[in-house]
Amino acid sequence: MEIYLDHAATTNTDKRVFEAMLPYFEEHFGNPSSQHGYGRTANKAVSFAKEQAAKILGAKTGEIYLTSGGTESDNWAIKGIAEAAGKGHIITTQVEHHAVLDCCVYLEKKRGFRVTYLPVNEEGLINTEELEKAIAPDTVLISVMFANNETGVIMPVRNIGGIAKSHGIPFHTDAVQAVGRVPINVAELGIDLLSISAHKLYGPKGIGALYIKDGITPERFMHGGGQEKGLRAGTYNSPGAAGLGAALRIADESAEKDNAHHHALAKRLEDGLLKIAGTRINGANASRLAGYVNASFDGIDSLALMVRLDFEGIAVSTGSACTSGSVKPSYVLRAMGRDENEARAALRFTIGRDNTERQIDSVISLITKFVGELRAITPFAQKNGEKHFA
Ligand SMILES: *Cc1c(COP(=O)(O)O)cnc(C)c1O
C-alpha cells in the first residue's frame, strides 16, 4: 500500500508544473537578468510567476518578490521590517511555524526587540481584542499566520488586518498553507506582507514569494546584484519560477474542485476516526482548511502509531514535520490547552488532490486496528484503563 496523507509537509510536483519547468533547464537556460535574448526569454518565467502570484492575491506584479521558499519569505518579512525599524515591539502568536517563531526569538534575544506571543483558545484562534490590547506605541510589526500547518485552523485575518491598519502597523501573514486553498485578497484583508511557498501547492521545493505592499519597506535581505530592486540579490531560479507560476495558475483554476474533494474525504476520515473511542478532532469547531484533520487518540503515543502506519506505506505526521523524530509534544496543541499526553497522542492527516475514498477507508480500518493493539500493550492506556478502550 502507498497512501500519502501528509500534504501539509509537502506535495508532489504536478506533472504540468514539472513540464512547465523543463524548458528553463534546457533551451531557455539564460540568466533572467541578462540583456540579450537568452535573458529576455528566461525572464518570462520570472514575470509569469509574479503575474500568477499577483493574480491569486489581488496584488500588483511589482509587489511580488521571489525567494527560496516560505522560510526565507518569513525571515525577510520579519527581520526586514524589524531591522528597518531598528528597535521596538513585535506581536505574533504561540502557534506560528518555526520560520516565524525563531525569527522573533532571535530578534528578542539578540537584537533587543520585545515580542508578544499571543495565546490561542482551545480551537487554536487568537483573541483579536487581546491583540489590540497588546499594541504598544513602538509596535513595529504584527505577524499572524493565515492558517495553521498542524490543524488547518484559519486565523481571523480580516480582523487582524483591520486592527493593524487602524494603528498604522505593518501586518505580515505566513500564508504558506493557505495560498491556493482559500481565496485571498491582500487589499481587502489589510495584509502588507505575505509569504508563499511553491512546494506546498504542487510546485517545486526551493522557491517561494513574498508579497510586499507598495510603500512598505523591509530592509534588504540579500546583498549582491540588483535583482528584486536590489532588495533580494541572487540569480533568479528561473525553472523554479516557471514551476511556481504554473502551480499558482493550476491552484487558482482548480481550488473549488480541490476543496470539494478535500472536504468530502476529510469528513469521511473524521467520521471514521470518531468511531474509535477516545478520539478527538483538534480545532473541530474552528473554520479550517479543507482536508486537514488533526486527531488525538487517548492513551496512544502517536509516534508508535505513525511508525506502524509507515510500515504499511501510509504517510501521516505527528505534529509538524520539523519536530517529528523528537519526542516533544506539539507546541501548537499545547497552546490549545491539550495536556502533554493529549498533545503526544495526535496525528495530522492532510489530504491532497490524488487521494481517494478507498484510501481513506483503508487508513480508517488500519488505525482502528492499531489503536486497539497499542492500547492493549501501552502501560499508560492500561493505567487510565477506561472500559471504552476495549
Ligand atoms: C512549510 C511551511 C513553511 C516553510 O516553507 P518552506 O518553503 O518549506 O521553507 C513556513 N510556514 C508554514 C506555515 C509552512 O507550512
Coordinates of C-alpha atoms in Angstrom, one line a residue, residues 89-362:
H89 CA 7.9 45.7 19.8
I90 CA 6.6 42.8 17.7
I91 CA 3.3 40.9 18.1
T92 CA 3.0 37.3 16.9
T93 CA 1.3 34.1 18.2
Q94 CA 2.3 31.0 20.1
V95 CA 1.3 28.7 17.2
E96 CA 3.3 30.1 14.3
H97 CA 5.6 27.9 12.2
H98 CA 9.2 27.8 13.4
A99 CA 10.2 30.0 10.5
V100 CA 8.3 32.9 12.2
L101 CA 8.7 31.9 15.8
D102 CA 12.5 31.5 15.6
C103 CA 12.9 34.9 13.8
C104 CA 11.0 36.5 16.7
V105 CA 13.1 34.7 19.3
Y106 CA 16.2 35.8 17.6
L107 CA 15.1 39.4 17.4
E108 CA 14.2 39.2 21.1
K109 CA 17.3 37.5 22.4
K110 CA 20.0 39.0 20.1
R111 CA 18.5 42.3 18.8
G112 CA 16.7 43.7 21.8
F113 CA 13.2 43.7 20.5
R114 CA 10.2 43.0 22.8
V115 CA 7.9 40.2 21.5
T116 CA 4.4 39.4 22.5
Y117 CA 3.5 35.8 21.7
L118 CA -0.3 35.8 21.8
P119 CA -2.0 32.7 23.3
V120 CA -4.8 30.9 21.4
N121 CA -8.1 29.4 22.7
E122 CA -8.9 25.7 22.6
E123 CA -9.8 25.9 18.9
G124 CA -6.4 27.5 18.1
L125 CA -7.6 31.0 17.5
I126 CA -6.2 34.2 18.9
N127 CA -8.5 36.8 20.5
T128 CA -8.3 39.9 18.4
E129 CA -9.2 42.1 21.4
E130 CA -6.1 40.8 23.1
L131 CA -4.2 41.5 20.0
E132 CA -5.4 45.1 20.0
K133 CA -4.6 45.5 23.7
A134 CA -1.0 44.2 23.1
I135 CA -0.3 47.0 20.7
A136 CA 2.3 49.5 22.2
P137 CA 3.4 52.9 20.9
D138 CA 6.5 51.2 19.5
T139 CA 4.9 48.1 17.9
V140 CA 6.6 47.8 14.5
L141 CA 5.1 44.5 13.2
I142 CA 2.2 42.2 13.6
S143 CA 2.8 38.7 12.2
V144 CA 0.0 36.1 12.4
M145 CA -0.3 33.1 10.2
F146 CA -3.2 32.7 7.8
A147 CA -3.8 29.1 8.5
N148 CA -2.0 26.7 10.9
N149 CA 0.1 24.0 9.5
E150 CA -0.8 21.4 12.2
T151 CA -4.5 21.9 12.4
G152 CA -5.5 23.9 9.3
V153 CA -7.3 26.4 11.6
I154 CA -7.8 29.7 9.8
M155 CA -7.0 32.8 11.8
P156 CA -9.3 35.9 11.9
V157 CA -7.1 37.6 9.3
R158 CA -9.6 40.3 8.2
N159 CA -10.0 41.5 11.8
I160 CA -6.3 41.5 12.3
G161 CA -5.7 43.4 9.1
G162 CA -8.3 46.0 10.2
I163 CA -6.7 46.4 13.6
A164 CA -3.2 46.7 12.1
K165 CA -4.3 49.3 9.6
S166 CA -6.1 51.4 12.2
H167 CA -2.9 51.6 14.2
G168 CA -0.7 52.0 11.2
I169 CA 1.3 48.9 11.9
P170 CA 2.5 46.6 9.1
F171 CA 0.8 43.2 9.1
H172 CA 2.6 40.1 7.8
T173 CA 0.9 36.8 7.4
D174 CA 2.5 33.4 6.8
A175 CA 0.1 32.1 4.2
V176 CA 2.2 29.1 3.1
Q177 CA -0.6 26.6 3.9
A178 CA -3.5 28.8 2.7
V179 CA -2.4 30.1 -0.7
G180 CA -4.3 28.2 -3.4
R181 CA -6.7 26.7 -0.9
V182 CA -8.7 29.7 0.2
P183 CA -9.4 32.9 -1.7
I184 CA -7.1 35.7 -0.5
N185 CA -7.3 39.3 -1.5
V186 CA -4.5 41.3 0.3
A187 CA -6.1 44.7 -0.2
E188 CA -9.5 43.6 1.2
L189 CA -7.8 41.7 4.1
G190 CA -5.4 44.5 5.0
I191 CA -2.3 42.4 4.5
D192 CA 1.0 44.2 4.0
L193 CA 3.4 41.3 3.7
L194 CA 2.5 37.6 2.8
S195 CA 4.6 34.5 2.5
I196 CA 4.2 31.9 -0.2
S197 CA 5.9 28.5 -0.8
A198 CA 5.6 26.6 -4.1
H199 CA 6.1 23.1 -2.7
K200 CA 3.0 23.2 -0.5
L201 CA 0.9 23.7 -3.6
Y202 CA 2.2 21.1 -6.1
G203 CA 5.1 23.2 -7.1
P204 CA 8.9 22.5 -6.7
K205 CA 10.8 22.9 -3.5
G206 CA 13.2 25.8 -3.0
I207 CA 11.1 28.6 -4.5
G208 CA 8.5 30.9 -3.0
A209 CA 7.5 34.5 -2.9
L210 CA 7.0 37.4 -0.6
Y211 CA 4.2 39.9 -1.3
I212 CA 5.3 43.4 -0.1
K213 CA 2.7 46.1 -0.4
D214 CA 3.9 49.2 -2.1
G215 CA 5.1 51.7 0.5
I216 CA 6.2 49.0 3.0
T217 CA 10.0 48.9 3.1
P218 CA 11.7 46.0 4.8
E219 CA 15.5 46.1 5.0
R220 CA 17.2 44.4 2.0
F221 CA 17.7 40.7 2.7
M222 CA 20.4 39.5 0.3
H223 CA 23.2 41.9 -0.6
G224 CA 24.7 41.5 -4.1
G225 CA 23.3 42.0 -7.5
G226 CA 20.4 44.3 -8.4
Q227 CA 17.7 41.6 -8.6
E228 CA 14.3 42.4 -7.0
K229 CA 15.0 46.2 -6.8
G230 CA 18.3 45.4 -5.1
L231 CA 16.4 44.1 -2.0
R232 CA 16.9 40.3 -2.7
A233 CA 20.0 39.8 -4.7
G234 CA 20.9 36.5 -6.4
T235 CA 20.5 35.0 -9.8
Y236 CA 16.8 34.1 -10.4
N237 CA 15.8 30.5 -10.1
S238 CA 14.1 30.6 -13.5
P239 CA 13.0 26.9 -13.6
G240 CA 11.6 27.3 -10.1
A241 CA 9.8 30.5 -11.1
A242 CA 8.2 28.7 -14.0
G243 CA 7.1 26.0 -11.6
L244 CA 5.8 28.5 -9.0
G245 CA 3.8 30.3 -11.7
A246 CA 2.3 27.0 -13.1
A247 CA 1.5 25.8 -9.6
L248 CA -0.3 29.0 -8.8
R249 CA -2.2 29.0 -12.0
I250 CA -3.4 25.5 -11.5
A251 CA -4.3 26.1 -7.9
D252 CA -6.3 29.2 -8.9
E253 CA -8.2 27.2 -11.5
S254 CA -8.8 24.1 -9.5
A255 CA -9.3 25.4 -5.9
E256 CA -13.0 25.0 -5.9
K257 CA -12.9 21.4 -7.2
D258 CA -10.0 20.5 -5.0
N259 CA -11.7 21.9 -1.9
A260 CA -14.9 19.9 -2.5
H261 CA -12.8 16.8 -2.9
H262 CA -10.6 17.5 0.2
H263 CA -13.7 18.4 2.2
A264 CA -15.5 15.2 1.4
L265 CA -12.6 13.0 2.1
A266 CA -11.8 14.8 5.4
K267 CA -15.3 14.3 6.5
R268 CA -15.2 10.7 5.7
L269 CA -11.9 10.3 7.6
E270 CA -13.2 12.3 10.7
D271 CA -16.4 10.3 10.8
G272 CA -14.4 7.0 10.6
L273 CA -11.9 8.0 13.2
L274 CA -14.5 9.3 15.6
K275 CA -16.0 5.8 15.8
I276 CA -12.8 4.9 17.7
A277 CA -13.5 5.6 21.4
G278 CA -11.4 8.3 22.9
T279 CA -10.8 10.2 19.7
R280 CA -10.9 14.0 19.4
I281 CA -10.5 16.2 16.4
N282 CA -8.3 19.2 17.3
G283 CA -9.7 22.5 16.1
A284 CA -13.0 20.8 15.2
N285 CA -15.1 23.9 15.9
A286 CA -13.0 26.4 14.1
S287 CA -13.0 27.2 10.4
R288 CA -10.3 25.1 8.9
L289 CA -8.6 24.5 5.5
A290 CA -10.4 21.7 3.7
G291 CA -8.6 18.4 4.0
Y292 CA -6.8 19.0 7.3
V293 CA -7.6 16.5 10.1
N294 CA -5.7 16.6 13.4
A295 CA -6.9 13.8 15.7
S296 CA -5.9 12.8 19.2
F297 CA -6.3 9.2 20.3
D298 CA -6.5 8.9 24.1
G299 CA -3.7 6.8 25.6
I300 CA -1.7 6.5 22.4
D301 CA 1.8 7.6 21.6
S302 CA 1.3 9.0 18.1
L303 CA 4.9 8.2 17.2
A304 CA 4.2 4.5 17.7
L305 CA 1.1 4.7 15.7
M306 CA 2.8 6.7 12.9
V307 CA 5.6 4.1 12.7
R308 CA 3.1 1.3 12.3
L309 CA 1.3 3.2 9.5
D310 CA 4.6 4.0 7.9
F311 CA 5.4 0.2 7.9
E312 CA 2.2 -0.2 5.9
G313 CA 3.2 2.5 3.4
I314 CA 0.9 5.2 4.9
A315 CA 2.4 8.6 5.4
V316 CA 1.0 10.8 8.2
S317 CA 2.6 13.3 10.5
T318 CA 2.9 13.6 14.3
G319 CA 2.6 17.3 14.8
S320 CA 4.8 19.2 12.3
A321 CA 7.4 17.6 10.1
C322 CA 10.1 19.8 11.7
T323 CA 9.6 18.3 15.1
S324 CA 8.9 14.7 14.2
G325 CA 11.5 12.3 15.3
S326 CA 11.9 14.3 18.5
V327 CA 9.7 13.3 21.5
K328 CA 8.5 16.8 22.2
P329 CA 4.7 17.0 22.1
S330 CA 3.3 19.6 19.6
Y331 CA 3.6 23.1 20.9
V332 CA 0.6 24.1 18.8
L333 CA -1.7 21.6 20.6
R334 CA -0.1 22.5 24.0
A335 CA -1.0 26.2 23.2
M336 CA -4.6 25.0 22.5
G337 CA -4.7 23.7 26.1
R338 CA -4.1 20.0 25.4
D339 CA -2.0 18.3 28.1
E340 CA 1.2 16.6 27.3
N341 CA -0.4 13.2 26.8
E342 CA -3.1 14.6 24.6
A343 CA -0.6 16.5 22.5
R344 CA 1.6 13.4 22.3
A345 CA -1.4 11.4 21.1
A346 CA -2.1 13.4 18.0
L347 CA -1.7 12.6 14.3
R348 CA -2.1 15.0 11.4
F349 CA -3.7 13.9 8.2
T350 CA -3.6 16.3 5.3
I351 CA -5.5 15.3 2.1
G352 CA -4.4 16.0 -1.4
R353 CA -5.8 16.0 -4.9
D354 CA -4.9 12.4 -5.6
N355 CA -6.3 10.8 -2.5
T356 CA -9.3 8.5 -2.9
E357 CA -12.2 7.3 -0.8
R358 CA -10.8 3.9 -0.9
Q359 CA -7.5 5.1 0.6
I360 CA -9.3 6.9 3.4
D361 CA -11.3 3.7 4.2
S362 CA -8.1 1.6 4.4

